């Protein structure tokens, strides 16, 4: 299993990044909470990874912190939750927010995430409560703020909509959320994606 990867960031277009490791380009899918913290293209990057082998594909998922990867691995063990949904959950909220949601039995927040219906939300709360018992005890510790990256080029609206669609939202939903979140204070697609996601999970 590939558990960690270091190289030079060649490309990034949410939720995918391309990482050059000794001349080999690795395609890695990352949640938006990791994407916000990516360095500029051309800079060094290290990700904690989870490798998935299927009959039709080999997929690599990356995270800035080992804690996020651990949560991802807990999530995909839940019945009905695969890597795509796990990535979507970690895109809509960071690890500490998810733990807080489980602690508060907050199905309302979970069902706002793409692909999470009421039954899946209830299953997540039941199955994750025991697995995250130690994490719940740590809820009082402060968490670090996520800083947006400002180096993404291209059309901000199109990139934001594409990212939301890739995370599982319907094109119409993505378009509405991006349009509603967009204003003159937005400078990058990451800022717009974050604001749109926050509005969709409220």
C-alpha positions as a printed Julia matrix, in Angstrom:
202×3 Matrix{Float64}:
   0.0    0.0     0.0
   1.2    3.55   -0.76
   0.9    5.36    2.56
   2.8    8.57    1.89
   3.98  10.38   -1.21
   6.31  13.36   -1.71
   7.11  15.22   -4.89
   6.56  18.37   -6.91
   3.04  19.62   -7.55
   2.56  19.74  -11.33
  -1.15  20.43  -11.69
  -4.19  20.97   -9.5
  -7.82  21.09  -10.53
 -10.2   20.15   -7.76
 -10.47  17.45   -6.64
  -7.45  16.11   -8.61
  -3.76  16.89   -8.28
  -0.79  15.63  -10.3
   2.38  14.99   -8.33
   5.8   14.41   -9.91
   7.75  11.81   -7.93
  11.17  11.11   -9.44
   9.85  11.61  -12.94
   6.62   9.64  -12.45
   3.36  11.61  -12.37
   0.91  10.36   -9.73
  -2.74  11.37  -10.0
  -4.19  11.87   -6.54
  -7.72  12.81   -5.51
  -7.95  15.06   -2.47
 -10.84  16.47   -0.41
 -11.4   20.21   -0.58
 -10.12  20.63    2.98
  -6.74  19.44    1.66
  -7.07  21.28   -1.65
  -7.4   24.63    0.14
  -3.97  24.1     1.69
  -2.05  23.03   -1.4
   1.11  24.98   -2.26
   1.68  26.73   -5.58
   2.28  24.64   -8.71
   5.98  23.82   -8.9
   6.46  23.58   -5.15
   7.12  20.5    -3.01
   4.16  18.6    -1.58
   3.79  15.67    0.79
   0.5   13.83    1.21
  -0.66  10.99    3.43
  -2.32   8.57    1.04
  -4.82   5.74    0.85
  -4.52   3.37   -2.1
  -7.62   1.65   -3.49
  -7.41  -1.2    -6.01
 -10.54  -2.11   -7.98
 -11.07  -4.41  -10.93
 -11.29  -1.43  -13.28
  -9.03   1.14  -11.6
  -6.28   1.91   -9.12
  -7.03   5.09   -7.18
  -4.9    7.16   -4.83
  -6.46   9.5    -2.29
  -4.36  12.12   -0.52
  -4.61  14.16    2.67
  -2.51  16.87    4.29
  -2.76  15.26    7.7
  -2.66  11.7     8.93
  -5.73  12.45   11.06
  -7.79  13.19    7.94
  -6.65   9.97    6.32
  -7.55   8.05    9.47
 -11.05   9.5     9.43
 -11.36   8.68    5.72
 -10.45   5.06    6.47
 -13.05   4.93    9.24
 -15.67   6.38    6.9
 -15.17   3.89    4.06
 -15.63   1.0     6.48
 -19.21   2.12    7.08
 -21.71   0.11    5.07
 -22.78   2.07    2.01
 -19.91   4.59    2.2
 -17.24   4.27   -0.48
 -14.16   6.39   -1.21
 -16.11   8.87   -3.35
 -18.6    9.58   -0.58
 -15.83   9.65    2.01
 -14.05  12.29   -0.05
 -17.25  14.3    -0.37
 -17.8   14.23    3.39
 -14.27  15.44    4.08
 -14.75  18.14    1.45
 -17.84  19.49    3.19
 -16.27  19.57    6.65
 -12.93  18.98    8.3
 -12.23  16.1    10.66
 -13.01  18.03   13.85
 -16.29  19.33   12.45
 -17.3   15.78   11.53
 -16.45  14.51   15.02
 -18.51  17.32   16.51
 -21.41  16.43   14.22
 -21.29  12.81   15.39
 -21.08  13.87   19.03
 -24.18  16.07   18.61
 -26.14  13.42   16.63
 -26.57  16.06   13.95
 -28.19  14.3    10.98
 -29.39  17.63    9.59
 -25.87  18.74    8.74
 -24.87  15.36    7.3
 -27.8   15.11    4.89
 -26.76  18.4     3.31
 -23.63  16.7     1.97
 -23.81  15.23   -1.56
 -24.72  11.54   -1.54
 -25.71  11.44    2.14
 -29.36  10.6     2.68
 -31.16  10.26    5.98
 -30.45   6.54    6.36
 -26.77   6.98    5.52
 -26.52   9.87    7.97
 -28.08   7.8    10.74
 -25.78   4.87    9.95
 -22.76   7.18   10.08
 -23.75   8.49   13.49
 -24.29   5.01   14.93
 -21.18   3.36   13.5
 -18.78   6.27   13.91
 -19.68   7.11   17.5
 -17.71   4.19   18.95
 -14.87   4.45   16.44
 -14.36   8.13   17.24
 -14.82   7.88   21.0
 -11.27   9.07   21.7
 -11.63  11.9    19.18
 -14.84  13.1    20.82
 -12.97  13.48   24.11
 -10.59  15.88   22.35
 -13.31  18.25   21.11
 -12.27  20.97   23.5
  -8.9   21.44   21.8
  -8.64  24.35   19.32
  -8.39  23.61   15.62
  -6.3   25.38   13.02
  -8.0   27.57   10.45
  -7.84  26.5     6.84
  -6.18  29.08    4.62
  -7.3   29.31    1.01
  -4.76  29.06   -1.79
  -4.54  31.93   -4.22
  -2.59  30.44   -7.1
  -5.25  28.76   -9.22
  -5.62  30.26  -12.69
  -8.46  30.11  -15.15
 -12.11  30.87  -14.95
 -13.11  30.97  -11.29
 -16.79  30.25  -11.78
 -16.23  27.33  -14.14
 -13.59  25.76  -11.91
 -15.8   26.08   -8.85
 -18.79  24.51  -10.59
 -16.65  21.68  -11.98
 -15.25  20.98   -8.53
 -18.7   20.76   -6.96
 -19.94  18.45   -9.71
 -16.86  16.25   -9.21
 -17.75  16.05   -5.52
 -21.19  14.67   -6.32
 -23.48  17.68   -6.58
 -25.83  17.95   -9.56
 -24.79  20.55  -12.16
 -27.86  22.67  -11.44
 -27.18  22.61   -7.7
 -23.53  23.48   -8.26
 -24.42  26.36  -10.56
 -26.94  27.82   -8.11
 -24.57  27.53   -5.16
 -21.67  29.1    -7.04
 -23.8   31.97   -8.33
 -25.19  32.67   -4.88
 -21.75  32.58   -3.26
 -19.99  34.71   -5.86
 -19.29  38.39   -5.17
 -16.51  40.95   -5.58
 -14.65  39.73   -2.49
 -13.88  36.4    -4.22
 -10.4   36.26   -5.72
  -9.87  32.53   -6.31
 -11.83  29.4    -7.14
 -10.89  27.92   -3.75
 -12.57  30.8    -1.94
 -15.66  30.43   -4.06
 -15.79  26.64   -3.62
 -15.44  26.97    0.11
 -18.18  29.57    0.39
 -20.5   27.55   -1.84
 -19.91  24.37    0.19
 -20.53  26.2     3.44
 -23.85  27.52    2.16
 -24.9   24.06    0.95
 -24.26  22.3     4.27
 -25.95  24.87    6.49
